[in-house]
Every structure is written in structure tokens, then in C-alpha cells.
Amino acid sequence: MKQILILLSIITAIPLYAQESIEFEIWAAKLDQGVASPVFRVTNDIVNKKMGWQNRIFIQPEITFQTIEGIGGAFNEIGGEALLSLPKKKQNELMHNLFSKDGAGFTFCRTAIGASDFGIDAYSYSEVPNDYEMTHFSIERDKKYVLPYLKQAFAINPGLTLFASPWSPPGWMKESGKMIGLQPEGNRIKTDVRTWNAYAKYFVKYVQAYESEGVKVDRICIQNENDADTKYPSCIFPAKDMVDFANIYMTPEFAKNNLDTKIFAGTFRASNKSDLMDFTQLKSTHGVEGVGIQYSEGRIIADAREMVPNLKIFHTEGHCYNGKNSSEQAKHRLEEVAQYINSGSTTFSYWNMILNETTKSGWDWTQNSLVNIERKSGTIQYNPDYNAMYIISKFIQPGDVRIVSFNRGNHHPVIAVKSPEGEIKILFQNESDKDGVFELFIGEESIKINALAQAITAVLLKNI
């Protein structure tokens, strides 16, 4: 009951603190252990508390950058199977915690086109070899776990933005003939006209089939981690080939079928090579609206934006770690989100929102998730990462605009945004093991804030 009252208080009128002319609220989420409703109100008790020189944050609301599209995570087949193992009441409870406005309020999420590494096993929607006209195309498999998972989210948040990407084309479209990588024949898509025509049709059929199920795909990234050659579904798809495919085949096919789903290059990462920088060297990229990125440093993103001014960049996958779901790992989430948002990304997308009790993929490797479901007992385990993503999503919403923010000495991660209504929202993390006082400088004024140790703090400024 206490947790419900805390959540309700977020959306009702509440008293504000005031220092001079600035009125504000303070909220926080601890990162020690996951709880269903982790955000709580903080009393601004700063008396006799010490403020270190590094605990100063500077905000310039008049200087604005990109408009935020949303924060969220990824839907995958293993997560859908785990969710549907729960009784309906528990499914509703969990999905409301993730997607409702009085929960985390996730607004921007990802799904796989066919199998990802967290599919139960490898599959595509075109399993009949050489079906160039997509006569046998079918999303029937997704109707068992993936689409019910997605539909529950859209029922709670109809404004949810969904993007999709394949981990691999159908096996018969590749040199190896197999969806999974590490094959002697080569883990690359064929580049002949018939194959690329068929693959463009494949994407059209996917968008249309999902829309017929009531699930709108806002955008597609042409290939997940296009430099990857792995034991799970993957495909080498160089940036130049990807953009040629978009320019000559995919974009015209979308236009012919009157699809408004956007096409992006990527998802690029800086791992085996820098495909993002290769992309910046291409002369014609008219077939794509921008790029999706993951596992890249902020300086690489900044370099790309220097090479291609006004390049549209959105983030596609958060650090997946190793399935330990530890507090220590969660303490790095705001830092990670800040790196991308402050480098110009319009989004941040965590990886698996839900996994089962094993934390394992279909290829027997473990990763973190926001939630684990013990399928036999029906127990829902909220992880520390959930707390971090919950407060970040709750206070950074679509339509917010990033503003200048920095911490003296860069000791604490910080993000600041301004809402369309003019509210300033500042998220920062006290990296110290002790509660402390932070001073926020806004123009010529400043306020002092009680910041809990190893917690993410959200400050709402009401009358700037």
C-alpha cells in the first residue's frame, strides 16, 4: 500500500520546496535491490551536511539540443514466453509497472525481425528457400509469444514507439545458407539483384503483417550489429552495402507500398570496426533517415556528428552484462544513458526487459534484464537495473528537449531536459557512499539538494 501511495503522489498536487524564487521537488531511486515501485519522495534535509567541491551541477536552460523520442527496452521471444507463463493478473501488474504513466512509463522500445540471440532458437519469416516473391512469408511463430507481449504493452501505452531490426536475413539469402554465423561459407548476405529485391519485399511484408495485428513499427534498422559473426543469428552487412540496399531497393519498395515506416542504417557499434565512420564517408545516403547505434563511445558519436552535421542518431541497445543483475552494474546505468543522450542520441533502449529464471539465451549465454520470472512458481524478481531505468524513463519523456548540464569535475553523471510545458528535469547520481548535498546552479540562482548515497536523484524545477 505504501508503494501505491508513493506512485499516486507523483501524479497529484504536492507541496514544493522553495529556495528564494525556485520551487522544486526531489525524487530518488536506490540501486541496492530491485523493487516494483522504486521511486520515492526525498525530504530536503541539508542541515549539517557537507557539500564537496565536486557536488556542483550547472544548468543552462536557454541552450537547447535534440528532442527526446523516448526511453525503453527490448521485447524478445524468451521474455514473451516467460511473461505468458504468469497468471493474467500478474502479467497485467508487471506490464503496468513497465508501461503505464504511474509506473516506469516506457515510451521507446525494440523488437527483433525474426530471431534475435534471445529468441528460443533461430527462425525467420521466410523459411522456404528461393521464395523470391515471399509467397510463403509468415509471422505465425511470433503470434505465440512475441506479439502477445507487444500487444499488452501497446494496450497500456498506445503511444509507444517501436523499432525493429533483424539479427539475420533468412538463411537462404546468405552465402552460408544459415542464419547463425561462424560458417565456413561466409556469414554475409548475398548481393545479387534477386536476393536484394526479395529482402526488400521481406521488410514490407513484415511491416504490413505486424500492422494487421495492430502493432505499428515506427522504424527499422536494416541489420543488428552489422559487423558481427557469431554462433547465434548474425550477418556481416557493410555500411556501404547497407546504404546501397536502402537507396536502390528498400526505400523504393516502401514507397511503392505506401509505408511510412522509417528506414535507418545500423545498428552500428564500435567493436570489430567503425561502420559508423564508414557511413559518414558515403556520398549518397538518401535512402536512410539516420543511424541506430549501440556499444559506442560518446567521442565516436560526436565525431560522426562533426562529419555529418544534423545526423539523426538514436540509441538501440544497452550494455547487456552477464546475468548477475548486480547493484554494482546498475550503478553504471545513468552514466551509460547520459553518455548517449548527452552525445546527441534521441533515445536510450535497454536490452532485455524480461527474461526467465535462467537468464540464458537460446544459445546458452547469460545476460542482465530488468525483470526475471521464475516460471514454475510465478515469482517476479525486479532487478537493480529496473530501478535505474524506471526513474530515468519516468522523468525523461518524449518531447523533452536536452539542455546544457555539467558537473564540476565530471564526478557524477547528469542529464538535464526541459519539458514542452517548461519544467526543468535534472537527473544525477551521487557516486559517494554517503548522503550529501549538491548545489544546482540555474542562471544566476542556485538551490541546494539532499542527494542520497548511491542513488539516482531526479529534481523537478517548476518555475524557471
mmCIF file of C-alpha atoms in Angstrom, residues 1-15 27 36-41 97 102 390 394:
data_model
loop_
_atom_site.group_PDB
_atom_site.id
_atom_site.type_symbol
_atom_site.label_atom_id
_atom_site.label_comp_id
_atom_site.label_asym_id
_atom_site.label_seq_id
_atom_site.Cartn_x
_atom_site.Cartn_y
_atom_site.Cartn_z
ATOM 1 C CA MET A 1 0.000 0.000 0.000
ATOM 2 C CA LYS A 2 2.867 2.363 0.823
ATOM 3 C CA GLN A 3 4.340 1.889 -2.663
ATOM 4 C CA ILE A 4 0.976 2.630 -4.295
ATOM 5 C CA LEU A 5 0.660 5.855 -2.317
ATOM 6 C CA ILE A 6 4.152 6.898 -3.390
ATOM 7 C CA LEU A 7 3.289 6.410 -7.057
ATOM 8 C CA LEU A 8 -0.014 8.242 -6.744
ATOM 9 C CA SER A 9 1.726 11.191 -5.135
ATOM 10 C CA ILE A 10 3.856 11.635 -8.248
ATOM 11 C CA ILE A 11 0.833 12.500 -10.342
ATOM 12 C CA THR A 12 -1.089 14.575 -7.791
ATOM 13 C CA ALA A 13 -0.534 18.066 -6.468
ATOM 14 C CA ILE A 14 2.105 18.065 -3.721
ATOM 15 C CA PRO A 15 3.871 20.754 -1.703
ATOM 16 C CA TRP A 27 12.676 12.197 -6.053
ATOM 17 C CA ALA A 36 8.312 -2.918 -8.142
ATOM 18 C CA SER A 37 7.851 0.800 -7.335
ATOM 19 C CA PRO A 38 11.331 2.180 -6.665
ATOM 20 C CA VAL A 39 10.773 5.956 -6.888
ATOM 21 C CA PHE A 40 10.146 7.863 -3.657
ATOM 22 C CA ARG A 41 9.988 11.459 -2.452
ATOM 23 C CA ASN A 97 4.812 -1.285 -13.937
ATOM 24 C CA ASP A 102 2.139 5.758 -12.965
ATOM 25 C CA TYR A 390 12.357 3.216 -14.070
ATOM 26 C CA LYS A 394 9.679 8.417 -15.585
#
